[in-house]
Amino acid sequence: RGFENEGKPMSGSPDADATLFQSNESLVSPKHYQYKEKYILTSVKSGLMIIDQHRSHVRILFEKYLSQITNRKGISQRVLFPERIELTSSEASSLSEIQEDMEALGFEMSDLGNNSFAIQGIPSELQNVDAVALVRSMIDKNMETGSNIQEQMHEKLALSMADFTAIPAGKSLTEEEMLRMVDQLFACQSPNHTPDGKSIITVISDDEMENKLK
């Protein structure tokens, strides 16, 4: 999938968050609760806010990685044992299209010839990640949704990496981790939707809850 609107706000839309999260919709409780290790629940003035934890992390990481690509500020950490990745000719061609932007994120790769590459460095914030699988996923995404427009290529690459590295549904979070995620989400430019238009937040109003409990 690319960045089709599908009837929902796009990541760059100035009105993407006008209808759901308003600036005066402040949290009224410092407590956050995790439901089925998938959703974060917290009280707001108008009712109960429900946040999808995986999609929330995708949005947070997407904006972070996009900024790194745009500003060329990614930091690399050298791997102790470089990993070799074997590509087809079409995959190698796709890699050449995005390699400069991958380097901006913190990847270091060397060409070994015959469509083989060594991954010698990865972004410094990544821990215990399958570097070969991550690079392959970014190449696959580029081949799947190829674009010649630089801004779209940057967004596509940032989303691919965010999708791969975001915490999954099913991961237990501490209160501190939930608080940090909520704070980071609401610091995003578009906290209500993922870059490909999926909803992150919904609010069940007090009236809705009262009606259901009649």
mmCIF file with all atom_site columns, C-alpha atoms in Angstrom:
data_model
loop_
_atom_site.group_PDB
_atom_site.id
_atom_site.type_symbol
_atom_site.label_atom_id
_atom_site.label_alt_id
_atom_site.label_comp_id
_atom_site.label_asym_id
_atom_site.label_entity_id
_atom_site.label_seq_id
_atom_site.pdbx_PDB_ins_code
_atom_site.Cartn_x
_atom_site.Cartn_y
_atom_site.Cartn_z
_atom_site.occupancy
_atom_site.B_iso_or_equiv
_atom_site.pdbx_formal_charge
_atom_site.auth_seq_id
_atom_site.auth_comp_id
_atom_site.auth_asym_id
_atom_site.auth_atom_id
_atom_site.pdbx_PDB_model_num
ATOM 1   C CA . ARG A 1 1   ? 0.000   0.000   0.000  1.00 0.00 ? 1   ARG A CA 1
ATOM 2   C CA . GLY A 1 2   ? 1.110   3.522   -0.677 1.00 0.00 ? 2   GLY A CA 1
ATOM 3   C CA . PHE A 1 3   ? -0.281  6.764   0.673  1.00 0.00 ? 3   PHE A CA 1
ATOM 4   C CA . GLU A 1 4   ? -3.793  6.522   -0.745 1.00 0.00 ? 4   GLU A CA 1
ATOM 5   C CA . ASN A 1 5   ? -6.267  8.660   1.136  1.00 0.00 ? 5   ASN A CA 1
ATOM 6   C CA . GLU A 1 6   ? -9.057  6.046   1.288  1.00 0.00 ? 6   GLU A CA 1
ATOM 7   C CA . GLY A 1 7   ? -11.388 8.785   2.476  1.00 0.00 ? 7   GLY A CA 1
ATOM 8   C CA . LYS A 1 8   ? -9.253  9.582   5.519  1.00 0.00 ? 8   LYS A CA 1
ATOM 9   C CA . PRO A 1 9   ? -6.889  12.473  6.273  1.00 0.00 ? 9   PRO A CA 1
ATOM 10  C CA . MET A 1 10  ? -3.382  12.167  4.875  1.00 0.00 ? 10  MET A CA 1
ATOM 11  C CA . SER A 1 11  ? -0.256  12.682  6.955  1.00 0.00 ? 11  SER A CA 1
ATOM 12  C CA . GLY A 1 12  ? 0.347   16.097  5.472  1.00 0.00 ? 12  GLY A CA 1
ATOM 13  C CA . SER A 1 13  ? -3.235  17.334  5.668  1.00 0.00 ? 13  SER A CA 1
ATOM 14  C CA . PRO A 1 14  ? -3.597  20.502  7.789  1.00 0.00 ? 14  PRO A CA 1
ATOM 15  C CA . ASP A 1 15  ? -7.082  19.359  8.853  1.00 0.00 ? 15  ASP A CA 1
ATOM 16  C CA . ALA A 1 16  ? -6.075  15.807  9.722  1.00 0.00 ? 16  ALA A CA 1
ATOM 17  C CA . ASP A 1 17  ? -6.669  16.330  13.429 1.00 0.00 ? 17  ASP A CA 1
ATOM 18  C CA . ALA A 1 18  ? -9.297  19.033  13.519 1.00 0.00 ? 18  ALA A CA 1
ATOM 19  C CA . THR A 1 19  ? -12.245 16.725  14.133 1.00 0.00 ? 19  THR A CA 1
ATOM 20  C CA . LEU A 1 20  ? -11.053 14.464  16.913 1.00 0.00 ? 20  LEU A CA 1
ATOM 21  C CA . PHE A 1 21  ? -8.238  15.713  19.108 1.00 0.00 ? 21  PHE A CA 1
ATOM 22  C CA . GLN A 1 22  ? -8.759  19.354  19.970 1.00 0.00 ? 22  GLN A CA 1
ATOM 23  C CA . SER A 1 23  ? -6.165  21.396  21.837 1.00 0.00 ? 23  SER A CA 1
ATOM 24  C CA . ASN A 1 24  ? -8.553  21.789  24.763 1.00 0.00 ? 24  ASN A CA 1
ATOM 25  C CA . GLU A 1 25  ? -9.175  18.024  25.004 1.00 0.00 ? 25  GLU A CA 1
ATOM 26  C CA . SER A 1 26  ? -6.658  17.731  27.829 1.00 0.00 ? 26  SER A CA 1
ATOM 27  C CA . LEU A 1 27  ? -6.167  14.564  29.810 1.00 0.00 ? 27  LEU A CA 1
ATOM 28  C CA . VAL A 1 28  ? -7.861  14.747  33.191 1.00 0.00 ? 28  VAL A CA 1
ATOM 29  C CA . SER A 1 29  ? -6.272  11.643  34.695 1.00 0.00 ? 29  SER A CA 1
ATOM 30  C CA . PRO A 1 30  ? -2.571  10.798  34.944 1.00 0.00 ? 30  PRO A CA 1
ATOM 31  C CA . LYS A 1 31  ? -3.486  7.119   34.917 1.00 0.00 ? 31  LYS A CA 1
ATOM 32  C CA . HIS A 1 32  ? -3.373  5.042   31.765 1.00 0.00 ? 32  HIS A CA 1
ATOM 33  C CA . TYR A 1 33  ? -4.673  1.513   31.463 1.00 0.00 ? 33  TYR A CA 1
ATOM 34  C CA . GLN A 1 34  ? -3.756  -1.130  28.932 1.00 0.00 ? 34  GLN A CA 1
ATOM 35  C CA . TYR A 1 35  ? -6.559  -3.248  27.510 1.00 0.00 ? 35  TYR A CA 1
ATOM 36  C CA . LYS A 1 36  ? -5.713  -6.671  26.056 1.00 0.00 ? 36  LYS A CA 1
ATOM 37  C CA . GLU A 1 37  ? -2.133  -5.453  25.496 1.00 0.00 ? 37  GLU A CA 1
ATOM 38  C CA . LYS A 1 38  ? -3.382  -3.584  22.428 1.00 0.00 ? 38  LYS A CA 1
ATOM 39  C CA . TYR A 1 39  ? -5.109  -0.389  23.528 1.00 0.00 ? 39  TYR A CA 1
ATOM 40  C CA . ILE A 1 40  ? -4.268  2.404   25.957 1.00 0.00 ? 40  ILE A CA 1
ATOM 41  C CA . LEU A 1 41  ? -7.262  3.799   27.843 1.00 0.00 ? 41  LEU A CA 1
ATOM 42  C CA . THR A 1 42  ? -7.282  7.155   29.576 1.00 0.00 ? 42  THR A CA 1
ATOM 43  C CA . SER A 1 43  ? -9.856  9.625   30.850 1.00 0.00 ? 43  SER A CA 1
ATOM 44  C CA . VAL A 1 44  ? -10.390 12.942  29.052 1.00 0.00 ? 44  VAL A CA 1
ATOM 45  C CA . LYS A 1 45  ? -12.856 15.749  29.693 1.00 0.00 ? 45  LYS A CA 1
ATOM 46  C CA . SER A 1 46  ? -15.386 14.433  27.200 1.00 0.00 ? 46  SER A CA 1
ATOM 47  C CA . GLY A 1 47  ? -15.195 10.745  28.107 1.00 0.00 ? 47  GLY A CA 1
ATOM 48  C CA . LEU A 1 48  ? -12.905 7.749   27.615 1.00 0.00 ? 48  LEU A CA 1
ATOM 49  C CA . MET A 1 49  ? -10.073 7.965   25.089 1.00 0.00 ? 49  MET A CA 1
ATOM 50  C CA . ILE A 1 50  ? -8.890  4.743   23.426 1.00 0.00 ? 50  ILE A CA 1
ATOM 51  C CA . ILE A 1 51  ? -5.512  4.681   21.671 1.00 0.00 ? 51  ILE A CA 1
ATOM 52  C CA . ASP A 1 52  ? -4.196  1.881   19.471 1.00 0.00 ? 52  ASP A CA 1
ATOM 53  C CA . GLN A 1 53  ? -0.673  1.376   20.843 1.00 0.00 ? 53  GLN A CA 1
ATOM 54  C CA . HIS A 1 54  ? 0.883   -0.075  17.671 1.00 0.00 ? 54  HIS A CA 1
ATOM 55  C CA . ARG A 1 55  ? -0.564  2.566   15.369 1.00 0.00 ? 55  ARG A CA 1
ATOM 56  C CA . SER A 1 56  ? 0.386   5.259   17.853 1.00 0.00 ? 56  SER A CA 1
ATOM 57  C CA . HIS A 1 57  ? 3.999   4.109   17.800 1.00 0.00 ? 57  HIS A CA 1
ATOM 58  C CA . VAL A 1 58  ? 3.955   3.949   13.983 1.00 0.00 ? 58  VAL A CA 1
ATOM 59  C CA . ARG A 1 59  ? 2.887   7.617   13.851 1.00 0.00 ? 59  ARG A CA 1
ATOM 60  C CA . ILE A 1 60  ? 5.545   8.655   16.394 1.00 0.00 ? 60  ILE A CA 1
ATOM 61  C CA . LEU A 1 61  ? 8.339   6.793   14.603 1.00 0.00 ? 61  LEU A CA 1
ATOM 62  C CA . PHE A 1 62  ? 7.177   7.884   11.151 1.00 0.00 ? 62  PHE A CA 1
ATOM 63  C CA . GLU A 1 63  ? 7.514   11.561  12.018 1.00 0.00 ? 63  GLU A CA 1
ATOM 64  C CA . LYS A 1 64  ? 10.861  10.917  13.708 1.00 0.00 ? 64  LYS A CA 1
ATOM 65  C CA . TYR A 1 65  ? 12.303  8.978   10.763 1.00 0.00 ? 65  TYR A CA 1
ATOM 66  C CA . LEU A 1 66  ? 10.905  11.403  8.204  1.00 0.00 ? 66  LEU A CA 1
ATOM 67  C CA . SER A 1 67  ? 12.629  14.254  10.035 1.00 0.00 ? 67  SER A CA 1
ATOM 68  C CA . GLN A 1 68  ? 15.899  12.317  10.069 1.00 0.00 ? 68  GLN A CA 1
ATOM 69  C CA . ILE A 1 69  ? 15.696  11.670  6.330  1.00 0.00 ? 69  ILE A CA 1
ATOM 70  C CA . THR A 1 70  ? 14.767  15.257  5.520  1.00 0.00 ? 70  THR A CA 1
ATOM 71  C CA . ASN A 1 71  ? 17.387  16.811  7.796  1.00 0.00 ? 71  ASN A CA 1
ATOM 72  C CA . ARG A 1 72  ? 20.053  14.114  7.311  1.00 0.00 ? 72  ARG A CA 1
ATOM 73  C CA . LYS A 1 73  ? 20.459  13.698  11.069 1.00 0.00 ? 73  LYS A CA 1
ATOM 74  C CA . GLY A 1 74  ? 20.315  9.937   11.601 1.00 0.00 ? 74  GLY A CA 1
ATOM 75  C CA . ILE A 1 75  ? 23.077  8.458   13.764 1.00 0.00 ? 75  ILE A CA 1
ATOM 76  C CA . SER A 1 76  ? 24.628  5.112   12.882 1.00 0.00 ? 76  SER A CA 1
ATOM 77  C CA . GLN A 1 77  ? 25.976  2.398   15.157 1.00 0.00 ? 77  GLN A CA 1
ATOM 78  C CA . ARG A 1 78  ? 28.480  -0.044  13.703 1.00 0.00 ? 78  ARG A CA 1
ATOM 79  C CA . VAL A 1 79  ? 27.523  -3.701  13.998 1.00 0.00 ? 79  VAL A CA 1
ATOM 80  C CA . LEU A 1 80  ? 30.054  -6.084  15.501 1.00 0.00 ? 80  LEU A CA 1
ATOM 81  C CA . PHE A 1 81  ? 29.579  -8.627  12.738 1.00 0.00 ? 81  PHE A CA 1
ATOM 82  C CA . PRO A 1 82  ? 28.461  -7.162  9.376  1.00 0.00 ? 82  PRO A CA 1
ATOM 83  C CA . GLU A 1 83  ? 25.552  -9.064  7.871  1.00 0.00 ? 83  GLU A CA 1
ATOM 84  C CA . ARG A 1 84  ? 25.512  -10.064 4.222  1.00 0.00 ? 84  ARG A CA 1
ATOM 85  C CA . ILE A 1 85  ? 22.376  -9.615  2.141  1.00 0.00 ? 85  ILE A CA 1
ATOM 86  C CA . GLU A 1 86  ? 21.955  -11.200 -1.295 1.00 0.00 ? 86  GLU A CA 1
ATOM 87  C CA . LEU A 1 87  ? 19.637  -9.404  -3.712 1.00 0.00 ? 87  LEU A CA 1
ATOM 88  C CA . THR A 1 88  ? 18.243  -9.942  -7.164 1.00 0.00 ? 88  THR A CA 1
ATOM 89  C CA . SER A 1 89  ? 19.194  -7.416  -9.832 1.00 0.00 ? 89  SER A CA 1
ATOM 90  C CA . SER A 1 90  ? 15.818  -5.672  -9.492 1.00 0.00 ? 90  SER A CA 1
ATOM 91  C CA . GLU A 1 91  ? 16.157  -5.542  -5.689 1.00 0.00 ? 91  GLU A CA 1
ATOM 92  C CA . ALA A 1 92  ? 19.673  -4.115  -6.014 1.00 0.00 ? 92  ALA A CA 1
ATOM 93  C CA . SER A 1 93  ? 18.341  -1.465  -8.380 1.00 0.00 ? 93  SER A CA 1
ATOM 94  C CA . SER A 1 94  ? 15.607  -0.599  -5.874 1.00 0.00 ? 94  SER A CA 1
ATOM 95  C CA . LEU A 1 95  ? 18.182  -0.352  -3.089 1.00 0.00 ? 95  LEU A CA 1
ATOM 96  C CA . SER A 1 96  ? 20.215  2.136   -5.121 1.00 0.00 ? 96  SER A CA 1
ATOM 97  C CA . GLU A 1 97  ? 17.127  4.378   -5.302 1.00 0.00 ? 97  GLU A CA 1
ATOM 98  C CA . ILE A 1 98  ? 16.752  4.602   -1.530 1.00 0.00 ? 98  ILE A CA 1
ATOM 99  C CA . GLN A 1 99  ? 20.297  4.024   -0.273 1.00 0.00 ? 99  GLN A CA 1
ATOM 100 C CA . GLU A 1 100 ? 21.079  7.710   0.238  1.00 0.00 ? 100 GLU A CA 1
ATOM 101 C CA . ASP A 1 101 ? 17.951  8.140   2.350  1.00 0.00 ? 101 ASP A CA 1
ATOM 102 C CA . MET A 1 102 ? 18.741  4.947   4.273  1.00 0.00 ? 102 MET A CA 1
ATOM 103 C CA . GLU A 1 103 ? 22.156  6.393   5.073  1.00 0.00 ? 103 GLU A CA 1
ATOM 104 C CA . ALA A 1 104 ? 20.393  9.510   6.364  1.00 0.00 ? 104 ALA A CA 1
ATOM 105 C CA . LEU A 1 105 ? 18.550  7.224   8.802  1.00 0.00 ? 105 LEU A CA 1
ATOM 106 C CA . GLY A 1 106 ? 21.819  5.677   9.994  1.00 0.00 ? 106 GLY A CA 1
ATOM 107 C CA . PHE A 1 107 ? 22.324  2.623   7.777  1.00 0.00 ? 107 PHE A CA 1
ATOM 108 C CA . GLU A 1 108 ? 25.812  1.850   6.499  1.00 0.00 ? 108 GLU A CA 1
ATOM 109 C CA . MET A 1 109 ? 26.093  -0.618  3.630  1.00 0.00 ? 109 MET A CA 1
ATOM 110 C CA . SER A 1 110 ? 28.931  -1.610  1.343  1.00 0.00 ? 110 SER A CA 1
ATOM 111 C CA . ASP A 1 111 ? 28.657  -3.114  -2.134 1.00 0.00 ? 111 ASP A CA 1
ATOM 112 C CA . LEU A 1 112 ? 30.338  -6.531  -2.322 1.00 0.00 ? 112 LEU A CA 1
ATOM 113 C CA . GLY A 1 113 ? 29.558  -7.012  -6.008 1.00 0.00 ? 113 GLY A CA 1
ATOM 114 C CA . ASN A 1 114 ? 27.191  -9.411  -7.776 1.00 0.00 ? 114 ASN A CA 1
ATOM 115 C CA . ASN A 1 115 ? 24.169  -7.817  -6.036 1.00 0.00 ? 115 ASN A CA 1
ATOM 116 C CA . SER A 1 116 ? 25.554  -8.653  -2.599 1.00 0.00 ? 116 SER A CA 1
ATOM 117 C CA . PHE A 1 117 ? 25.857  -6.069  0.169  1.00 0.00 ? 117 PHE A CA 1
ATOM 118 C CA . ALA A 1 118 ? 27.213  -5.950  3.708  1.00 0.00 ? 118 ALA A CA 1
ATOM 119 C CA . ILE A 1 119 ? 25.194  -4.184  6.398  1.00 0.00 ? 119 ILE A CA 1
ATOM 120 C CA . GLN A 1 120 ? 27.881  -2.543  8.520  1.00 0.00 ? 120 GLN A CA 1
ATOM 121 C CA . GLY A 1 121 ? 25.815  -0.065  10.496 1.00 0.00 ? 121 GLY A CA 1
ATOM 122 C CA . ILE A 1 122 ? 22.198  0.477   11.549 1.00 0.00 ? 122 ILE A CA 1
ATOM 123 C CA . PRO A 1 123 ? 20.338  3.409   13.161 1.00 0.00 ? 123 PRO A CA 1
ATOM 124 C CA . SER A 1 124 ? 21.622  3.884   16.698 1.00 0.00 ? 124 SER A CA 1
ATOM 125 C CA . GLU A 1 125 ? 18.197  3.650   18.364 1.00 0.00 ? 125 GLU A CA 1
ATOM 126 C CA . LEU A 1 126 ? 17.511  0.155   17.017 1.00 0.00 ? 126 LEU A CA 1
ATOM 127 C CA . GLN A 1 127 ? 18.164  -2.724  19.400 1.00 0.00 ? 127 GLN A CA 1
ATOM 128 C CA . ASN A 1 128 ? 17.904  -6.468  18.732 1.00 0.00 ? 128 ASN A CA 1
ATOM 129 C CA . VAL A 1 129 ? 16.534  -5.907  15.250 1.00 0.00 ? 129 VAL A CA 1
ATOM 130 C CA . ASP A 1 130 ? 16.883  -8.288  12.307 1.00 0.00 ? 130 ASP A CA 1
ATOM 131 C CA . ALA A 1 131 ? 18.846  -5.918  10.079 1.00 0.00 ? 131 ALA A CA 1
ATOM 132 C CA . VAL A 1 132 ? 18.571  -8.087  6.969  1.00 0.00 ? 132 VAL A CA 1
ATOM 133 C CA . ALA A 1 133 ? 14.793  -8.433  7.331  1.00 0.00 ? 133 ALA A CA 1
ATOM 134 C CA . LEU A 1 134 ? 14.452  -4.686  7.938  1.00 0.00 ? 134 LEU A CA 1
ATOM 135 C CA . VAL A 1 135 ? 16.479  -3.769  4.843  1.00 0.00 ? 135 VAL A CA 1
ATOM 136 C CA . ARG A 1 136 ? 14.498  -6.277  2.774  1.00 0.00 ? 136 ARG A CA 1
ATOM 137 C CA . SER A 1 137 ? 11.199  -4.823  3.988  1.00 0.00 ? 137 SER A CA 1
ATOM 138 C CA . MET A 1 138 ? 12.315  -1.332  2.958  1.00 0.00 ? 138 MET A CA 1
ATOM 139 C CA . ILE A 1 139 ? 13.406  -2.561  -0.467 1.00 0.00 ? 139 ILE A CA 1
ATOM 140 C CA . ASP A 1 140 ? 10.130  -4.463  -0.907 1.00 0.00 ? 140 ASP A CA 1
ATOM 141 C CA . LYS A 1 141 ? 8.092   -1.391  0.054  1.00 0.00 ? 141 LYS A CA 1
ATOM 142 C CA . ASN A 1 142 ? 10.003  0.709   -2.456 1.00 0.00 ? 142 ASN A CA 1
ATOM 143 C CA . MET A 1 143 ? 9.426   -1.840  -5.218 1.00 0.00 ? 143 MET A CA 1
ATOM 144 C CA . GLU A 1 144 ? 5.764   -2.206  -4.305 1.00 0.00 ? 144 GLU A CA 1
ATOM 145 C CA . THR A 1 145 ? 4.919   1.496   -4.247 1.00 0.00 ? 145 THR A CA 1
ATOM 146 C CA . GLY A 1 146 ? 7.679   2.976   -6.397 1.00 0.00 ? 146 GLY A CA 1
ATOM 147 C CA . SER A 1 147 ? 7.653   6.733   -6.835 1.00 0.00 ? 147 SER A CA 1
ATOM 148 C CA . ASN A 1 148 ? 9.801   9.289   -8.584 1.00 0.00 ? 148 ASN A CA 1
ATOM 149 C CA . ILE A 1 149 ? 8.759   12.152  -6.320 1.00 0.00 ? 149 ILE A CA 1
ATOM 150 C CA . GLN A 1 150 ? 11.350  12.679  -3.589 1.00 0.00 ? 150 GLN A CA 1
ATOM 151 C CA . GLU A 1 151 ? 8.889   13.692  -0.860 1.00 0.00 ? 151 GLU A CA 1
ATOM 152 C CA . GLN A 1 152 ? 6.765   10.599  -1.470 1.00 0.00 ? 152 GLN A CA 1
ATOM 153 C CA . MET A 1 153 ? 9.868   8.407   -1.467 1.00 0.00 ? 153 MET A CA 1
ATOM 154 C CA . HIS A 1 154 ? 10.905  9.883   1.878  1.00 0.00 ? 154 HIS A CA 1
ATOM 155 C CA . GLU A 1 155 ? 7.462   9.233   3.375  1.00 0.00 ? 155 GLU A CA 1
ATOM 156 C CA . LYS A 1 156 ? 7.364   5.711   1.983  1.00 0.00 ? 156 LYS A CA 1
ATOM 157 C CA . LEU A 1 157 ? 10.771  4.874   3.431  1.00 0.00 ? 157 LEU A CA 1
ATOM 158 C CA . ALA A 1 158 ? 9.937   6.403   6.822  1.00 0.00 ? 158 ALA A CA 1
ATOM 159 C CA . LEU A 1 159 ? 6.647   4.481   6.987  1.00 0.00 ? 159 LEU A CA 1
ATOM 160 C CA . SER A 1 160 ? 8.319   1.212   6.017  1.00 0.00 ? 160 SER A CA 1
ATOM 161 C CA . MET A 1 161 ? 10.835  1.549   8.830  1.00 0.00 ? 161 MET A CA 1
ATOM 162 C CA . ALA A 1 162 ? 8.185   2.710   11.321 1.00 0.00 ? 162 ALA A CA 1
ATOM 163 C CA . ASP A 1 163 ? 5.936   -0.256  10.491 1.00 0.00 ? 163 ASP A CA 1
ATOM 164 C CA . PHE A 1 164 ? 8.817   -2.676  10.995 1.00 0.00 ? 164 PHE A CA 1
ATOM 165 C CA . THR A 1 165 ? 10.167  -1.238  14.254 1.00 0.00 ? 165 THR A CA 1
ATOM 166 C CA . ALA A 1 166 ? 6.987   -0.118  16.067 1.00 0.00 ? 166 ALA A CA 1
ATOM 167 C CA . ILE A 1 167 ? 5.961   -2.075  19.150 1.00 0.00 ? 167 ILE A CA 1
ATOM 168 C CA . PRO A 1 168 ? 3.437   -4.771  18.251 1.00 0.00 ? 168 PRO A CA 1
ATOM 169 C CA . ALA A 1 169 ? -0.007  -5.408  19.619 1.00 0.00 ? 169 ALA A CA 1
ATOM 170 C CA . GLY A 1 170 ? 0.362   -7.904  22.441 1.00 0.00 ? 170 GLY A CA 1
ATOM 171 C CA . LYS A 1 171 ? 3.244   -6.143  24.173 1.00 0.00 ? 171 LYS A CA 1
ATOM 172 C CA . SER A 1 172 ? 2.691   -5.258  27.810 1.00 0.00 ? 172 SER A CA 1
ATOM 173 C CA . LEU A 1 173 ? 3.511   -1.642  28.676 1.00 0.00 ? 173 LEU A CA 1
ATOM 174 C CA . THR A 1 174 ? 4.293   -0.059  32.022 1.00 0.00 ? 174 THR A CA 1
ATOM 175 C CA . GLU A 1 175 ? 2.486   3.064   33.214 1.00 0.00 ? 175 GLU A CA 1
ATOM 176 C CA . GLU A 1 176 ? 5.624   5.076   32.441 1.00 0.00 ? 176 GLU A CA 1
ATOM 177 C CA . GLU A 1 177 ? 5.824   3.657   28.908 1.00 0.00 ? 177 GLU A CA 1
ATOM 178 C CA . MET A 1 178 ? 2.152   4.415   28.258 1.00 0.00 ? 178 MET A CA 1
ATOM 179 C CA . LEU A 1 179 ? 2.529   7.963   29.572 1.00 0.00 ? 179 LEU A CA 1
ATOM 180 C CA . ARG A 1 180 ? 5.590   8.534   27.380 1.00 0.00 ? 180 ARG A CA 1
ATOM 181 C CA . MET A 1 181 ? 3.808   7.182   24.312 1.00 0.00 ? 181 MET A CA 1
ATOM 182 C CA . VAL A 1 182 ? 0.726   9.340   24.866 1.00 0.00 ? 182 VAL A CA 1
ATOM 183 C CA . ASP A 1 183 ? 2.885   12.441  25.367 1.00 0.00 ? 183 ASP A CA 1
ATOM 184 C CA . GLN A 1 184 ? 4.883   11.702  22.219 1.00 0.00 ? 184 GLN A CA 1
ATOM 185 C CA . LEU A 1 185 ? 1.746   10.977  20.199 1.00 0.00 ? 185 LEU A CA 1
ATOM 186 C CA . PHE A 1 186 ? 0.132   14.294  21.079 1.00 0.00 ? 186 PHE A CA 1
ATOM 187 C CA . ALA A 1 187 ? 3.375   16.063  20.176 1.00 0.00 ? 187 ALA A CA 1
ATOM 188 C CA . CYS A 1 188 ? 3.013   14.712  16.617 1.00 0.00 ? 188 CYS A CA 1
ATOM 189 C CA . GLN A 1 189 ? 1.705   16.870  13.804 1.00 0.00 ? 189 GLN A CA 1
ATOM 190 C CA . SER A 1 190 ? -1.077  14.378  13.050 1.00 0.00 ? 190 SER A CA 1
ATOM 191 C CA . PRO A 1 191 ? -1.851  12.254  16.124 1.00 0.00 ? 191 PRO A CA 1
ATOM 192 C CA . ASN A 1 192 ? -5.235  10.935  14.994 1.00 0.00 ? 192 ASN A CA 1
ATOM 193 C CA . HIS A 1 193 ? -4.194  8.802   12.028 1.00 0.00 ? 193 HIS A CA 1
ATOM 194 C CA . THR A 1 194 ? -1.313  6.706   10.789 1.00 0.00 ? 194 THR A CA 1
ATOM 195 C CA . PRO A 1 195 ? 0.410   8.014   7.646  1.00 0.00 ? 195 PRO A CA 1
ATOM 196 C CA . ASP A 1 196 ? -1.702  5.629   5.539  1.00 0.00 ? 196 ASP A CA 1
ATOM 197 C CA . GLY A 1 197 ? -4.965  6.839   7.069  1.00 0.00 ? 197 GLY A CA 1
ATOM 198 C CA . LYS A 1 198 ? -5.757  4.305   9.806  1.00 0.00 ? 198 LYS A CA 1
ATOM 199 C CA . SER A 1 199 ? -7.397  5.631   12.966 1.00 0.00 ? 199 SER A CA 1
ATOM 200 C CA . ILE A 1 200 ? -5.232  5.813   16.083 1.00 0.00 ? 200 ILE A CA 1
ATOM 201 C CA . ILE A 1 201 ? -7.620  7.445   18.548 1.00 0.00 ? 201 ILE A CA 1
ATOM 202 C CA . THR A 1 202 ? -11.299 7.278   19.346 1.00 0.00 ? 202 THR A CA 1
ATOM 203 C CA . VAL A 1 203 ? -13.264 8.791   22.221 1.00 0.00 ? 203 VAL A CA 1
ATOM 204 C CA . ILE A 1 204 ? -16.350 7.268   23.821 1.00 0.00 ? 204 ILE A CA 1
ATOM 205 C CA . SER A 1 205 ? -18.293 10.204  25.197 1.00 0.00 ? 205 SER A CA 1
ATOM 206 C CA . ASP A 1 206 ? -19.894 10.328  28.632 1.00 0.00 ? 206 ASP A CA 1
ATOM 207 C CA . ASP A 1 207 ? -23.316 10.411  26.967 1.00 0.00 ? 207 ASP A CA 1
ATOM 208 C CA . GLU A 1 208 ? -22.554 7.269   24.947 1.00 0.00 ? 208 GLU A CA 1
ATOM 209 C CA . MET A 1 209 ? -21.508 5.387   28.072 1.00 0.00 ? 209 MET A CA 1
ATOM 210 C CA . GLU A 1 210 ? -24.563 6.541   29.996 1.00 0.00 ? 210 GLU A CA 1
ATOM 211 C CA . ASN A 1 211 ? -26.851 5.457   27.149 1.00 0.00 ? 211 ASN A CA 1
ATOM 212 C CA . LYS A 1 212 ? -25.242 2.012   27.007 1.00 0.00 ? 212 LYS A CA 1
ATOM 213 C CA . LEU A 1 213 ? -25.714 1.548   30.747 1.00 0.00 ? 213 LEU A CA 1
ATOM 214 C CA . LYS A 1 214 ? -29.396 2.503   30.900 1.00 0.00 ? 214 LYS A CA 1
#
